[in-house]
Short mmCIF file of C-alpha atoms in Angstrom, two decimals:
data_model
loop_
_atom_site.label_atom_id
_atom_site.label_comp_id
_atom_site.label_asym_id
_atom_site.label_seq_id
_atom_site.Cartn_x
_atom_site.Cartn_y
_atom_site.Cartn_z
CA UNK A 173 -27.47 -32.46 29.65
CA UNK A 174 -26.77 -30.01 27.00
CA UNK A 175 -28.80 -27.22 25.89
CA UNK A 176 -29.98 -26.73 22.28
CA UNK A 177 -28.22 -24.37 19.49
CA UNK A 178 -29.43 -21.19 18.69
CA UNK A 179 -28.91 -18.02 16.31
CA UNK A 180 -28.20 -14.28 16.48
CA UNK A 181 -31.94 -14.28 14.32
CA UNK A 182 -33.50 -16.01 17.47
CA UNK A 183 -31.96 -13.23 20.03
CA UNK A 184 -32.94 -10.43 17.99
CA UNK A 185 -36.78 -12.18 17.49
CA UNK A 186 -37.31 -12.70 21.52
CA UNK A 187 -35.12 -9.27 22.26
CA UNK A 188 -34.84 -6.54 19.59
CA UNK A 189 -35.22 -3.22 22.13
CA UNK A 190 -31.85 -5.66 22.98
CA UNK A 191 -30.51 -6.96 20.35
CA UNK A 192 -30.81 -2.92 18.66
CA UNK A 193 -29.17 -1.49 21.81
CA UNK A 194 -26.02 -3.81 21.79
CA UNK A 195 -26.07 -3.35 18.10
CA UNK A 196 -25.47 0.32 18.05
CA UNK A 197 -22.81 1.10 20.61
CA UNK A 198 -21.18 -1.73 18.08
CA UNK A 199 -21.19 1.08 15.90
CA UNK A 200 -20.63 3.62 17.68
CA UNK A 201 -16.66 3.61 17.68
CA UNK A 202 -17.12 3.22 12.99
CA UNK A 203 -19.48 6.32 13.25
CA UNK A 204 -17.57 7.95 15.60
CA UNK A 205 -14.36 8.08 12.58
CA UNK A 206 -12.16 4.98 15.02
CA UNK A 207 -10.53 2.94 12.03
CA UNK A 208 -13.24 -0.21 10.72
CA UNK A 209 -9.33 -2.19 9.98
CA UNK A 210 -8.77 -1.41 13.97
CA UNK A 211 -11.64 -2.26 15.66
CA UNK A 212 -12.42 -5.14 12.89
CA UNK A 213 -9.17 -6.33 15.39
CA UNK A 214 -10.21 -5.19 18.56
CA UNK A 215 -12.84 -7.28 18.57
CA UNK A 216 -11.76 -10.70 16.50
CA UNK A 217 -8.86 -10.25 19.61
CA UNK A 218 -11.53 -9.71 21.97
CA UNK A 219 -13.88 -13.16 20.89
CA UNK A 220 -10.08 -15.11 20.41
CA UNK A 221 -10.19 -15.20 23.86
CA UNK A 222 -13.59 -15.03 25.39
CA UNK A 223 -13.78 -18.40 22.64
CA UNK A 224 -17.40 -16.94 20.90
CA UNK A 225 -16.96 -19.25 17.25
CA UNK A 226 -19.27 -17.19 15.91
CA UNK A 227 -17.69 -13.83 16.49
CA UNK A 228 -14.51 -15.23 15.45
CA UNK A 229 -16.10 -16.80 12.12
CA UNK A 230 -17.70 -13.68 11.93
CA UNK A 231 -15.30 -10.93 12.27
CA UNK A 232 -13.14 -12.95 10.54
CA UNK A 233 -15.15 -12.68 7.35
CA UNK A 234 -15.36 -8.81 7.94
CA UNK A 235 -11.63 -8.02 8.91
CA UNK A 236 -10.99 -10.02 5.25
CA UNK A 237 -13.95 -7.89 3.69
CA UNK A 238 -12.04 -4.99 4.50
CA UNK A 239 -8.78 -5.65 3.47
CA UNK A 240 -6.47 -6.87 6.17
CA UNK A 241 -4.28 -9.18 5.07
CA UNK A 242 -4.57 -13.17 6.22
CA UNK A 243 -0.95 -13.28 7.63
CA UNK A 244 -2.10 -10.36 9.76
CA UNK A 245 -5.71 -12.34 11.26
CA UNK A 246 -3.81 -15.73 11.26
CA UNK A 247 -0.58 -13.95 14.23
CA UNK A 248 -3.98 -12.18 15.88
CA UNK A 249 -3.69 -14.49 18.73
CA UNK A 250 0.65 -13.74 19.01
CA UNK A 251 -0.14 -10.11 18.42
CA UNK A 252 2.95 -9.76 20.73
CA UNK A 253 5.51 -11.02 18.97
CA UNK A 254 4.27 -10.70 15.33
CA UNK A 255 6.07 -7.57 14.01
CA UNK A 256 3.11 -6.49 11.92
CA UNK A 257 1.06 -4.79 13.48
CA UNK A 258 1.82 -0.74 13.95
CA UNK A 259 1.98 0.52 18.37
CA UNK A 260 -1.28 2.50 17.40
CA UNK A 261 -2.80 -1.60 16.42
CA UNK A 262 -0.68 -2.58 19.34
CA UNK A 263 -2.01 -0.97 21.92
CA UNK A 264 -5.63 -0.84 20.85
CA UNK A 265 -4.98 -4.73 21.56
CA UNK A 266 -3.23 -4.37 25.07
CA UNK A 267 -6.62 -2.03 26.08
CA UNK A 268 -8.66 -4.50 24.59
CA UNK A 269 -7.37 -7.53 26.97
CA UNK A 270 -7.12 -5.60 29.26
CA UNK A 271 -11.20 -4.28 29.45
CA UNK A 272 -12.24 -8.37 28.14
CA UNK A 273 -10.10 -10.18 31.25
CA UNK A 274 -11.05 -7.20 33.53
CA UNK A 275 -10.19 -10.20 37.33
CA UNK A 276 -6.43 -8.60 36.35
CA UNK A 277 -7.40 -5.01 35.68
CA UNK A 278 -6.36 -2.79 33.83
CA UNK A 279 -2.46 -1.57 34.84
CA UNK A 280 -1.39 2.19 34.38
CA UNK A 281 1.41 1.34 31.37
CA UNK A 282 -1.65 -0.61 29.64
CA UNK A 283 -3.63 2.19 30.42
CA UNK A 284 -0.87 5.13 29.54
CA UNK A 285 0.22 3.46 26.42
CA UNK A 286 -3.59 3.12 24.63
CA UNK A 287 -4.19 7.49 25.68
CA UNK A 288 -0.25 7.46 23.54
CA UNK A 289 -1.73 6.65 20.87
CA UNK A 290 -5.31 7.63 21.31
CA UNK A 291 -7.46 10.72 22.14
CA UNK A 292 -9.94 11.22 25.07
CA UNK A 293 -12.48 10.62 22.34
CA UNK A 294 -11.15 7.93 20.77
CA UNK A 295 -10.54 5.86 24.07
CA UNK A 296 -14.44 6.38 25.27
CA UNK A 297 -15.51 5.79 21.33
CA UNK A 298 -12.37 2.32 21.51
CA UNK A 299 -13.52 1.21 24.47
CA UNK A 300 -17.44 1.53 23.94
CA UNK A 301 -16.82 -1.00 21.19
CA UNK A 302 -14.56 -3.42 23.09
CA UNK A 303 -17.68 -3.58 25.71
CA UNK A 304 -20.41 -4.24 22.55
CA UNK A 305 -18.02 -7.16 21.54
CA UNK A 306 -18.02 -8.56 25.24
CA UNK A 307 -21.65 -8.32 24.90
CA UNK A 308 -22.08 -10.57 21.95
CA UNK A 309 -19.44 -12.99 22.96
CA UNK A 310 -21.73 -13.42 26.04
CA UNK A 311 -24.90 -14.57 24.50
CA UNK A 312 -22.67 -15.96 20.90
CA UNK A 313 -21.01 -17.84 23.34
CA UNK A 314 -24.41 -18.81 26.23
CA UNK A 315 -26.63 -19.60 23.39
CA UNK A 316 -23.99 -21.31 21.19
CA UNK A 317 -24.45 -19.17 17.67
CA UNK A 318 -23.38 -21.71 15.01
CA UNK A 319 -20.62 -19.42 12.68
CA UNK A 320 -21.51 -17.94 9.54
CA UNK A 321 -20.70 -20.21 6.37
CA UNK A 322 -18.53 -17.81 4.44
CA UNK A 323 -19.71 -17.42 1.42
CA UNK A 324 -17.17 -18.30 -1.02
CA UNK A 325 -15.36 -21.58 0.08
CA UNK A 326 -11.86 -21.11 -0.44
CA UNK A 327 -10.31 -24.06 -2.01
CA UNK A 328 -8.00 -26.87 -0.66
CA UNK A 329 -5.09 -27.42 -1.56
CA UNK A 330 -3.24 -30.31 -2.14
CA UNK A 331 -1.17 -31.30 0.58
#
């Protein structure tokens, strides 16, 4: 038996304090000065891992609005094999995967890589952004939130 979809606004109406707390946690890293493009890559990667269709589409749209190249977005799922990611992005993505897939633990090498690219304060805020997107993913998957529509859909090309 399948349960019905609900939407983020339904959750917000039912638990506004919880919604606001998770939203504030997610915004803290940007307010602390962590690059917004980097944060979108992190949020998108965690959402891919967690299978949250709403969050994947939402963060693709956010990333595009920030000017992240389509090639980078398309190759994010295979970032280890794609040469267009910087050392800082690679460290953030490895950290994201470690904090998202906790059953595998956080290895010393991943921590050392992240600590080499981020100050202690930056890593704390990056970790809070990863924690927040993992909460959003769990809500989006549990309630089957519909992916947001693109405001200006791309024109299909002839094949």
